[in-house]
């Protein structure tokens, strides 16, 4: 059965005085023999363990190495292993992967692509200049959108993906990644506050602001992801130091193997 917003059960109940979260989607309708198709199509590593979950409750767990992959998220630019900046975004906002709506990956990956192509250091401060996080009152999950009043990096906003929670599978050995604890409430007002930018970030913001918006579908197109090292197509991928936490982002320069940790921003109080 395909999961929809209308059919999603309550996400929490109380049993013996203890709050228990319930999976807000049905068991995956992706057949086990079909998992190999997205693995091949999106050049996912073959050394990862992929599994179709019989119990959707497992998709909400926060065990080391666990990462739930929605097929629609792959169509919106998600690739494995996760780029360090994508891990940073999930940790900063304390979002469990199962609660991030699939189309939001276009904003994360497109921002990363545009920064890499422009030689700009990727930081949370810059990401927040262009994006805000919202919750959907009528549907499960959170999603990113362009910040109101800020010049857009993408020529068009992403379209809502209906019933995106129907097809998903679990990766159980994504080295260096542990999902945040599952939670369906976040303080988006606080999280969406801009950060005090460093001098370098202000210069990079000016550089990004001069870019002409690009069509979102092109930015996350497989060839584009491959050129900046975010896809394993043809055996090429940026060296991703997932074992080492990178708190604010990464810079790519001097070729595909050069990644530097940038200076951090400070949140505006």
XYZ file of N, CA and C in Angstrom:
807
model
N 0.853 -1.188 0.000
C 0.000 0.000 0.000
C 0.886 1.234 0.000
N 0.555 2.194 -0.821
C 1.365 3.399 -0.931
C 1.022 4.373 0.184
N 2.047 4.932 0.828
C 1.803 5.850 1.933
C 1.376 7.200 1.406
N 0.375 7.780 1.995
C -0.068 9.121 1.654
C -0.260 9.892 2.943
N -0.413 11.223 2.813
C -0.613 12.043 4.004
C -1.905 11.664 4.711
N -2.917 11.290 3.936
C -4.213 10.973 4.531
C -4.175 9.656 5.291
N -3.391 8.718 4.792
C -3.382 7.399 5.408
C -2.334 7.245 6.492
N -1.485 8.264 6.666
C -0.428 8.166 7.666
C -1.026 8.120 9.062
N -0.612 7.167 9.904
C -1.140 7.068 11.258
C -0.548 8.124 12.166
N -1.108 8.266 13.372
C -0.527 9.169 14.348
C 0.907 8.749 14.613
N 1.793 9.741 14.789
C 3.204 9.422 14.925
C 3.607 9.127 16.357
N 2.727 9.366 17.303
C 3.107 9.104 18.692
C 1.899 8.645 19.486
N 2.152 7.786 20.442
C 1.113 7.339 21.360
C 1.775 7.106 22.704
N 0.974 6.851 23.707
C 1.515 6.623 25.040
C 1.186 5.212 25.484
N 2.211 4.467 25.823
C 2.036 3.107 26.292
C 2.719 2.975 27.644
N 1.941 2.638 28.667
C 2.468 2.487 30.034
C 3.193 3.748 30.481
N 2.643 4.918 30.080
C 3.222 6.182 30.492
C 4.431 6.613 29.700
N 4.820 5.858 28.677
C 5.995 6.181 27.869
C 5.540 6.555 26.465
N 6.025 7.679 25.957
C 5.666 8.095 24.605
C 6.373 7.211 23.591
N 5.606 6.665 22.682
C 6.142 5.775 21.658
C 5.842 6.374 20.292
N 6.865 6.583 19.491
C 6.669 7.118 18.151
C 6.248 6.005 17.209
N 5.269 6.299 16.367
C 4.811 5.364 15.361
C 5.266 5.843 13.991
N 5.660 4.922 13.156
C 6.104 5.287 11.814
C 4.970 5.979 11.070
N 5.201 7.182 10.528
C 4.142 7.927 9.838
C 3.992 7.515 8.380
N 4.424 6.318 8.034
C 4.257 5.820 6.672
C 4.129 4.310 6.719
N 3.635 3.758 5.632
C 3.387 2.329 5.549
C 4.680 1.582 5.214
N 4.671 0.246 5.328
C 5.830 -0.524 4.853
C 6.123 -0.204 3.394
N 7.382 -0.229 3.025
C 7.785 0.105 1.658
C 7.130 -0.834 0.661
N 6.637 -0.262 -0.445
C 6.086 -1.099 -1.508
C 7.113 -1.394 -2.592
N 8.388 -1.103 -2.274
C 9.475 -1.440 -3.187
C 9.844 -2.902 -2.983
N 9.789 -3.684 -4.027
C 10.081 -5.111 -3.912
C 11.582 -5.347 -3.758
N 11.967 -6.342 -2.958
C 13.394 -6.607 -2.733
C 14.195 -6.764 -4.019
N 13.642 -7.446 -5.000
C 14.398 -7.659 -6.241
C 14.521 -6.382 -7.067
N 13.763 -5.335 -6.678
C 13.822 -4.079 -7.404
C 14.835 -3.099 -6.819
N 15.398 -3.434 -5.654
C 16.348 -2.519 -5.021
C 17.574 -2.313 -5.893
N 17.964 -3.354 -6.622
C 19.141 -3.242 -7.466
C 19.000 -2.213 -8.567
N 17.780 -1.886 -8.958
C 17.574 -0.924 -10.040
C 18.018 0.486 -9.662
N 17.556 1.067 -8.523
C 18.067 2.389 -8.152
C 19.543 2.377 -7.777
N 20.023 1.254 -7.227
C 21.450 1.152 -6.904
C 22.285 1.316 -8.164
N 21.847 0.686 -9.243
C 22.571 0.781 -10.508
C 22.338 2.122 -11.181
N 21.080 2.567 -11.222
C 20.732 3.802 -11.928
C 21.423 5.017 -11.336
N 21.539 5.059 -10.007
C 22.114 6.225 -9.346
C 23.525 5.966 -8.824
N 24.151 4.922 -9.332
C 25.562 4.644 -9.047
C 25.850 4.585 -7.548
N 24.979 3.926 -6.793
C 25.199 3.786 -5.357
C 26.245 2.707 -5.099
N 27.049 2.863 -4.054
C 28.112 1.893 -3.773
C 27.557 0.487 -3.586
N 28.202 -0.479 -4.186
C 27.751 -1.862 -4.085
C 28.228 -2.542 -2.807
N 29.096 -1.864 -2.050
C 29.566 -2.466 -0.803
C 28.682 -2.108 0.387
N 27.588 -1.400 0.131
C 26.643 -1.087 1.195
C 25.569 -2.169 1.273
N 25.030 -2.358 2.467
C 23.964 -3.338 2.672
C 22.612 -2.650 2.519
N 21.828 -3.083 1.532
C 20.513 -2.510 1.270
C 19.438 -3.510 1.677
N 18.400 -3.018 2.335
C 17.370 -3.923 2.827
C 15.993 -3.258 2.754
N 14.993 -4.026 2.305
C 13.609 -3.579 2.352
C 13.065 -3.881 3.743
N 12.492 -2.891 4.388
C 12.021 -3.054 5.755
C 10.597 -3.589 5.787
N 10.406 -4.662 6.529
C 9.060 -5.169 6.748
C 8.344 -4.346 7.820
N 9.124 -3.819 8.747
C 8.573 -2.991 9.815
C 9.017 -1.549 9.594
N 8.109 -0.639 9.204
C 8.508 0.754 8.953
C 9.059 1.450 10.182
N 8.805 0.887 11.358
C 9.335 1.470 12.586
C 10.861 1.522 12.550
N 11.475 0.576 11.855
C 12.937 0.533 11.783
C 13.503 1.724 11.031
N 12.711 2.321 10.141
C 13.183 3.479 9.386
C 13.381 4.692 10.274
N 12.834 4.661 11.479
C 12.918 5.787 12.394
C 14.046 5.643 13.404
N 14.761 4.532 13.377
C 15.813 4.291 14.355
C 17.029 5.176 14.089
N 17.850 5.341 15.122
C 19.056 6.165 14.978
C 20.305 5.378 15.352
N 20.401 4.183 14.792
C 21.572 3.351 15.019
C 22.711 3.777 14.093
N 23.965 3.621 14.536
C 25.105 3.953 13.672
C 25.032 3.199 12.349
N 25.240 3.930 11.264
C 25.241 3.327 9.942
C 23.886 3.249 9.283
N 22.802 3.524 10.024
C 21.452 3.431 9.473
C 21.106 4.699 8.690
N 20.626 4.509 7.481
C 20.182 5.648 6.669
C 19.055 5.180 5.764
N 17.890 5.793 5.899
C 16.746 5.418 5.077
C 16.774 6.228 3.786
N 16.613 5.549 2.658
C 16.692 6.170 1.335
C 15.330 6.082 0.664
N 14.738 7.223 0.369
C 13.508 7.258 -0.405
C 13.873 7.383 -1.882
N 13.232 6.592 -2.718
C 13.580 6.581 -4.136
C 13.411 7.959 -4.761
N 12.383 8.701 -4.351
C 12.192 10.044 -4.893
C 13.336 10.978 -4.508
N 13.965 10.747 -3.357
C 15.097 11.578 -2.953
C 16.275 11.388 -3.902
N 16.458 10.176 -4.410
C 17.516 9.924 -5.391
C 17.268 10.734 -6.655
N 16.017 10.850 -7.058
C 15.676 11.632 -8.239
C 15.916 13.118 -8.013
N 16.001 13.519 -6.757
C 16.223 14.921 -6.419
C 17.663 15.203 -6.003
N 18.590 14.304 -6.305
C 20.001 14.599 -6.120
C 20.710 13.865 -5.006
N 19.994 13.144 -4.150
C 20.653 12.393 -3.083
C 21.553 11.312 -3.670
N 22.779 11.232 -3.163
C 23.710 10.182 -3.557
C 24.421 9.666 -2.303
N 24.947 8.463 -2.415
C 25.688 7.851 -1.314
C 27.094 7.517 -1.773
N 28.090 7.575 -0.846
C 27.933 8.049 0.532
C 27.588 9.530 0.576
N 27.042 9.975 1.674
C 26.602 11.356 1.790
C 27.782 12.319 1.740
N 27.672 13.419 0.992
C 28.700 14.462 1.079
C 28.762 14.996 2.509
N 29.925 15.352 2.999
C 30.042 15.854 4.372
C 29.094 17.003 4.680
N 28.874 17.902 3.706
C 27.994 19.034 3.985
C 26.554 18.581 4.195
N 26.114 17.552 3.482
C 24.763 17.030 3.690
C 24.618 16.479 5.103
N 25.663 15.808 5.589
C 25.656 15.322 6.970
C 25.568 16.502 7.936
N 26.304 17.565 7.636
C 26.280 18.760 8.469
C 24.881 19.349 8.550
N 24.189 19.409 7.416
C 22.833 19.965 7.390
C 21.896 19.143 8.268
N 21.946 17.826 8.126
C 21.077 16.965 8.926
C 21.362 17.133 10.416
N 22.637 17.247 10.772
C 23.001 17.382 12.181
C 22.621 18.749 12.722
N 22.839 19.781 11.926
C 22.539 21.132 12.395
C 21.054 21.288 12.703
N 20.219 20.827 11.793
C 18.773 20.959 11.980
C 18.182 19.825 12.814
N 19.013 18.841 13.180
C 18.555 17.696 13.972
C 17.396 16.975 13.286
N 17.556 16.748 11.976
C 16.522 16.099 11.179
C 16.880 14.636 10.959
N 15.977 13.762 11.332
C 16.145 12.353 10.985
C 15.833 12.201 9.495
N 16.625 11.433 8.737
C 16.407 11.313 7.288
C 14.990 10.908 6.899
N 14.307 10.141 7.743
C 12.962 9.683 7.394
C 11.930 10.794 7.442
N 12.260 11.941 8.043
C 11.302 13.028 8.206
C 11.610 14.199 7.270
N 12.660 14.076 6.440
C 12.997 15.119 5.472
C 12.340 14.778 4.140
N 11.436 15.634 3.682
C 10.712 15.354 2.454
C 11.672 15.268 1.273
N 11.367 14.368 0.366
C 12.309 13.978 -0.687
C 12.814 15.149 -1.515
N 11.935 16.099 -1.856
C 12.341 17.185 -2.740
C 13.334 18.139 -2.088
N 13.463 18.070 -0.754
C 14.410 18.952 -0.066
C 15.852 18.656 -0.435
N 16.123 17.433 -0.884
C 17.494 17.109 -1.271
C 17.955 17.946 -2.454
N 17.043 18.440 -3.263
C 17.448 19.314 -4.366
C 18.060 20.606 -3.848
N 17.503 21.140 -2.779
C 18.047 22.377 -2.234
C 19.439 22.145 -1.646
N 19.612 21.059 -0.913
C 20.914 20.769 -0.305
C 21.967 20.506 -1.367
N 21.665 19.594 -2.287
C 22.648 19.199 -3.290
C 22.878 20.304 -4.311
N 21.826 21.018 -4.715
C 21.995 22.106 -5.678
C 22.868 23.212 -5.107
N 22.664 23.541 -3.827
C 23.501 24.553 -3.188
C 24.952 24.106 -3.172
N 25.181 22.848 -2.839
C 26.539 22.318 -2.809
C 27.176 22.363 -4.193
N 26.416 21.988 -5.216
C 26.937 21.992 -6.582
C 27.317 23.403 -7.015
N 26.448 24.359 -6.768
C 26.717 25.728 -7.199
C 27.931 26.310 -6.477
N 28.107 25.960 -5.209
C 29.283 26.426 -4.475
C 30.556 25.787 -5.015
N 30.517 24.480 -5.270
C 31.696 23.786 -5.778
C 32.108 24.323 -7.137
N 31.143 24.581 -7.993
C 31.446 25.085 -9.332
C 31.982 26.510 -9.289
N 31.651 27.242 -8.227
C 32.067 28.640 -8.115
C 33.294 28.825 -7.238
N 33.814 27.735 -6.663
C 34.965 27.850 -5.780
C 34.638 28.498 -4.452
N 33.390 28.380 -4.016
C 32.926 28.998 -2.775
C 32.956 27.971 -1.647
N 33.404 28.393 -0.476
C 33.384 27.529 0.695
C 31.941 27.311 1.142
N 31.563 26.067 1.324
C 30.199 25.731 1.733
C 30.103 25.805 3.251
N 29.242 26.657 3.774
C 29.038 26.765 5.218
C 27.547 26.822 5.519
N 27.198 26.530 6.761
C 25.810 26.637 7.164
C 25.342 28.080 7.115
N 26.247 29.010 7.413
C 25.873 30.418 7.351
C 25.398 30.814 5.972
N 26.121 30.380 4.942
C 25.721 30.690 3.571
C 24.459 29.931 3.177
N 24.370 28.674 3.580
C 23.180 27.890 3.244
C 21.925 28.563 3.795
N 22.014 29.075 5.021
C 20.855 29.699 5.652
C 20.524 31.057 5.043
N 21.477 31.675 4.373
C 21.181 32.917 3.667
C 20.182 32.684 2.538
N 20.198 31.489 1.975
C 19.369 31.199 0.799
C 18.182 30.285 1.097
N 18.160 29.646 2.273
C 17.127 28.643 2.531
C 16.573 28.747 3.948
N 15.336 28.319 4.090
C 14.718 28.178 5.400
C 14.054 26.805 5.483
N 13.832 26.360 6.711
C 13.196 25.068 6.954
C 11.753 25.286 7.383
N 10.855 24.501 6.818
C 9.436 24.610 7.155
C 8.871 23.238 7.485
N 7.816 23.248 8.286
C 7.086 22.013 8.560
C 5.773 22.054 7.805
N 5.293 20.900 7.450
C 4.037 20.808 6.716
C 2.933 20.407 7.683
N 1.981 21.298 7.962
C 0.937 20.975 8.937
C -0.006 19.874 8.474
N -0.159 19.725 7.158
C -1.101 18.733 6.638
C -0.418 17.447 6.210
N 0.913 17.460 6.163
C 1.655 16.280 5.746
C 2.784 16.039 6.741
N 3.328 14.857 6.742
C 4.417 14.537 7.644
C 5.706 15.162 7.117
N 6.576 15.531 8.026
C 7.917 15.897 7.619
C 8.202 17.380 7.547
N 9.468 17.662 7.215
C 9.973 19.016 7.058
C 10.547 19.160 5.658
N 10.637 20.405 5.213
C 11.168 20.634 3.873
C 11.883 21.978 3.831
N 12.855 22.080 2.945
C 13.561 23.334 2.721
C 12.897 24.103 1.586
N 12.997 25.424 1.674
C 12.504 26.286 0.608
C 13.416 27.500 0.512
N 13.296 28.249 -0.577
C 14.113 29.448 -0.748
C 13.702 30.501 0.276
N 14.690 31.196 0.825
C 14.398 32.245 1.808
C 13.708 33.414 1.118
N 12.617 33.877 1.679
C 11.870 34.998 1.117
C 12.730 36.254 1.104
N 12.718 36.973 -0.003
C 13.463 38.213 -0.127
C 14.905 38.053 -0.546
N 15.402 36.821 -0.621
C 16.780 36.566 -1.037
C 16.791 36.103 -2.488
N 17.802 36.511 -3.224
C 17.922 36.062 -4.603
C 18.039 34.542 -4.633
N 17.321 33.923 -5.549
C 17.301 32.466 -5.641
C 18.464 31.956 -6.482
N 19.041 30.843 -6.039
C 20.089 30.189 -6.817
C 19.504 29.271 -7.875
N 18.238 28.892 -7.705
C 17.568 27.994 -8.637
C 16.500 28.756 -9.398
N 16.346 28.425 -10.679
C 15.421 29.150 -11.538
C 13.972 28.845 -11.215
N 13.719 27.709 -10.592
C 12.354 27.351 -10.235
C 12.370 26.576 -8.933
N 11.301 26.720 -8.190
C 11.197 25.965 -6.948
C 10.856 24.519 -7.258
N 11.177 23.647 -6.320
C 10.837 22.245 -6.524
C 9.341 22.054 -6.396
N 8.830 21.103 -7.137
C 7.418 20.772 -7.061
C 7.198 19.750 -5.949
N 6.029 19.828 -5.346
C 5.702 18.883 -4.288
C 5.642 17.469 -4.840
N 6.278 16.545 -4.156
C 6.260 15.143 -4.564
C 5.203 14.433 -3.740
N 4.162 13.966 -4.393
C 3.082 13.292 -3.690
C 3.448 11.836 -3.414
N 3.058 11.374 -2.244
C 3.243 9.966 -1.866
C 4.700 9.527 -1.973
N 5.621 10.443 -1.625
C 7.038 10.125 -1.773
C 7.501 9.077 -0.767
N 6.718 8.853 0.289
C 7.146 7.906 1.311
C 6.836 6.462 0.992
N 6.318 6.173 -0.195
C 5.905 4.814 -0.508
C 7.029 3.863 -0.845
N 8.078 4.364 -1.498
C 9.169 3.503 -1.930
C 10.454 3.914 -1.217
N 10.948 3.033 -0.381
C 12.169 3.339 0.353
C 12.859 2.044 0.751
N 14.137 2.175 1.065
C 14.905 1.040 1.563
C 15.916 1.549 2.575
N 16.479 0.646 3.322
C 17.402 1.008 4.392
C 18.825 0.619 4.043
N 19.750 1.526 4.320
C 21.178 1.220 4.292
C 21.605 1.029 5.740
N 22.281 -0.070 6.036
C 22.606 -0.388 7.425
C 24.093 -0.277 7.759
N 24.912 0.082 6.791
C 26.346 0.170 7.083
C 26.971 1.390 6.424
N 26.306 2.544 6.559
C 26.850 3.793 6.033
C 27.865 4.316 7.039
N 29.128 4.030 6.790
C 30.203 4.300 7.744
C 30.279 5.786 8.082
N 30.391 6.070 9.372
C 30.569 7.435 9.831
C 29.291 8.222 10.003
N 28.135 7.614 9.704
C 26.875 8.350 9.827
C 25.990 7.711 10.887
N 25.484 8.548 11.780
C 24.476 8.131 12.747
C 23.346 9.147 12.694
N 22.127 8.729 12.375
C 21.024 9.688 12.275
C 20.682 10.297 13.622
N 20.138 11.496 13.588
C 19.665 12.138 14.809
C 18.463 11.374 15.343
N 18.171 11.565 16.604
C 16.987 10.940 17.182
C 15.740 11.432 16.459
N 14.801 10.518 16.247
C 13.593 10.862 15.501
C 12.729 11.814 16.307
N 12.253 12.869 15.652
C 11.389 13.841 16.308
C 10.550 14.525 15.243
N 9.265 14.729 15.514
C 8.397 15.358 14.524
C 8.110 16.819 14.844
N 8.840 17.402 15.811
C 8.702 18.822 16.125
C 10.081 19.455 16.195
N 10.238 20.601 15.563
C 11.492 21.345 15.576
C 11.187 22.827 15.748
N 12.101 23.545 16.386
C 11.954 24.990 16.562
C 12.467 25.671 15.292
N 11.618 25.722 14.272
C 12.052 26.268 12.984
C 12.331 27.768 13.061
N 11.664 28.486 13.965
C 11.933 29.919 14.107
C 13.384 30.135 14.514
N 13.832 29.395 15.504
C 15.227 29.516 15.947
C 16.183 29.018 14.875
N 15.864 27.885 14.278
C 16.758 27.294 13.287
C 16.900 28.156 12.042
N 15.895 28.968 11.746
C 15.931 29.785 10.536
C 16.561 31.152 10.748
N 17.027 31.428 11.965
C 17.732 32.687 12.192
C 19.020 32.719 11.380
N 19.282 33.858 10.775
C 20.536 34.008 10.041
C 21.718 33.946 11.007
N 22.883 33.672 10.456
C 24.101 33.599 11.248
C 25.000 34.786 10.914
N 25.816 35.200 11.865
C 26.795 36.256 11.608
C 27.871 35.691 10.696
N 28.039 36.276 9.529
C 28.987 35.764 8.551
C 30.387 36.312 8.795
N 31.371 35.498 8.521
C 32.760 35.950 8.555
C 33.033 36.802 7.319
N 34.194 37.437 7.292
C 34.556 38.235 6.128
C 34.604 37.409 4.856
N 35.174 36.215 4.960
C 35.237 35.337 3.787
C 33.844 34.921 3.338
N 32.968 34.654 4.295
C 31.603 34.261 3.938
C 30.866 35.405 3.248
N 31.080 36.623 3.708
C 30.437 37.768 3.066
C 30.907 37.909 1.622
N 32.191 37.676 1.403
C 32.713 37.738 0.038
C 32.106 36.637 -0.820
N 31.990 35.441 -0.253
C 31.391 34.328 -0.994
C 29.906 34.561 -1.239
N 29.226 35.192 -0.277
C 27.816 35.522 -0.472
C 27.651 36.475 -1.651
N 28.544 37.455 -1.740
C 28.494 38.368 -2.873
C 28.718 37.653 -4.185
N 29.623 36.681 -4.174
C 29.898 35.919 -5.387
C 28.688 35.090 -5.806
N 28.068 34.424 -4.837
C 26.891 33.617 -5.152
C 25.727 34.483 -5.618
N 25.613 35.677 -5.056
C 24.492 36.549 -5.398
C 24.578 37.072 -6.820
N 25.755 37.000 -7.422
C 25.902 37.464 -8.807
C 25.590 36.369 -9.820
N 25.417 35.137 -9.352
C 25.167 34.029 -10.266
C 23.745 34.085 -10.810
N 23.612 33.760 -12.078
C 22.279 33.651 -12.666
C 21.636 32.359 -12.185
N 20.361 32.385 -11.851
C 19.689 31.156 -11.399
C 19.758 30.070 -12.464
N 19.966 28.836 -12.022
C 19.982 27.693 -12.930
C 18.756 26.828 -12.689
N 18.295 26.176 -13.729
C 17.137 25.286 -13.619
C 17.502 24.127 -12.719
N 16.657 23.844 -11.738
C 17.000 22.890 -10.692
C 17.249 21.492 -11.240
N 16.493 21.100 -12.271
C 16.688 19.768 -12.833
C 18.063 19.591 -13.433
N 18.615 20.658 -14.002
C 19.951 20.571 -14.589
C 21.014 20.450 -13.507
N 20.842 21.172 -12.406
C 21.865 21.205 -11.363
C 22.079 19.824 -10.752
N 21.006 19.040 -10.602
C 21.138 17.713 -9.995
C 21.141 16.612 -11.051
N 21.316 16.988 -12.312
C 21.433 16.002 -13.382
C 22.694 15.169 -13.154
N 22.632 13.892 -13.488
C 23.727 12.971 -13.173
C 25.069 13.457 -13.697
N 25.113 13.950 -14.918
C 26.381 14.421 -15.480
C 26.953 15.577 -14.671
N 26.084 16.464 -14.216
C 26.538 17.605 -13.416
C 27.084 17.135 -12.074
N 26.398 16.192 -11.438
C 26.879 15.652 -10.163
C 28.210 14.943 -10.342
N 28.370 14.264 -11.457
C 29.618 13.552 -11.707
C 30.774 14.531 -11.902
N 30.515 15.634 -12.597
C 31.589 16.593 -12.884
C 32.138 17.241 -11.612
N 31.284 17.416 -10.604
C 31.768 18.023 -9.359
C 32.134 16.976 -8.315
N 32.085 15.696 -8.709
C 32.545 14.639 -7.820
C 31.536 14.150 -6.811
N 30.238 14.388 -7.034
C 29.217 13.964 -6.084
C 28.522 12.680 -6.492
N 28.938 12.084 -7.589
C 28.371 10.812 -8.022
C 29.505 9.853 -8.308
N 29.257 8.576 -8.105
C 30.274 7.560 -8.346
C 30.266 7.066 -9.782
N 29.518 7.711 -10.657
C 29.475 7.314 -12.053
C 30.882 7.235 -12.626
N 31.137 6.219 -13.413
C 32.429 5.999 -14.063
C 33.560 5.901 -13.051
N 33.224 5.492 -11.826
C 34.248 5.232 -10.822
C 34.915 6.455 -10.247
N 34.330 7.668 -10.476
C 34.958 8.882 -9.961
C 34.101 9.469 -8.852
N 34.742 9.782 -7.744
C 34.025 10.439 -6.653
C 35.016 11.164 -5.761
N 34.574 12.264 -5.238
C 35.406 13.006 -4.297
C 35.690 12.146 -3.075
N 36.888 12.278 -2.511
C 37.215 11.579 -1.270
C 36.369 12.179 -0.149
N 35.480 11.372 0.417
C 34.568 11.854 1.451
C 35.037 11.354 2.815
N 35.441 12.268 3.669
C 35.923 11.903 4.995
C 34.739 11.798 5.958
N 33.909 10.784 5.777
C 32.723 10.647 6.616
C 33.069 10.186 8.030
N 34.258 9.615 8.206
C 34.635 9.187 9.547
C 34.935 10.382 10.446
N 35.171 11.533 9.839
C 35.577 12.721 10.589
C 34.514 13.792 10.459
N 33.944 14.235 11.555
C 32.882 15.229 11.505
C 33.409 16.552 10.980
N 32.693 17.127 10.030
C 33.025 18.431 9.478
C 31.876 19.363 9.834
N 32.027 20.236 10.830
C 30.893 20.938 11.403
C 30.229 21.971 10.511
N 30.953 22.652 9.650
C 30.324 23.758 8.939
C 30.360 23.642 7.425
N 31.054 22.703 6.841
C 31.052 22.586 5.397
C 32.393 22.187 4.850
N 32.550 22.300 3.570
C 33.787 21.921 2.925
C 34.067 22.839 1.758
N 35.323 22.941 1.401
C 35.712 23.694 0.208
C 36.379 22.728 -0.759
N 36.060 22.854 -2.031
C 36.721 22.039 -3.040
C 37.568 22.951 -3.917
N 38.831 22.634 -4.044
C 39.715 23.376 -4.927
C 40.946 22.535 -5.193
N 41.724 22.937 -6.153
C 42.948 22.233 -6.518
C 42.674 20.778 -6.887
N 41.538 20.537 -7.553
C 41.240 19.174 -7.991
C 40.253 18.481 -7.090
N 39.850 17.275 -7.470
C 38.768 16.580 -6.791
C 39.139 16.074 -5.409
N 40.414 15.951 -5.092
C 40.802 15.363 -3.819
C 41.144 16.393 -2.754
N 40.937 17.679 -3.044
C 41.324 18.710 -2.088
C 40.093 19.267 -1.391
N 39.921 18.892 -0.145
C 38.798 19.375 0.651
C 39.361 19.983 1.927
N 38.889 21.195 2.238
C 39.369 21.876 3.428
C 38.196 22.229 4.322
N 38.440 22.197 5.618
C 37.415 22.615 6.564
C 37.434 24.125 6.682
N 36.296 24.790 6.427
C 36.262 26.245 6.462
C 36.042 26.778 7.870
N 36.169 28.089 7.971
C 35.867 28.737 9.241
C 34.373 28.682 9.496
N 33.988 28.660 10.773
C 32.577 28.532 11.119
C 31.916 29.897 11.247
N 30.558 29.875 11.212
C 29.769 31.070 11.419
C 29.228 31.084 12.838
N 28.640 32.204 13.207
C 28.013 32.334 14.514
C 26.550 32.682 14.324
N 25.677 32.058 15.094
C 24.250 32.335 14.972
C 23.922 33.710 15.522
N 23.084 34.444 14.791
C 22.605 35.731 15.271
C 21.572 35.492 16.353
N 21.765 36.049 17.493
C 20.820 35.863 18.606
C 19.696 36.895 18.534
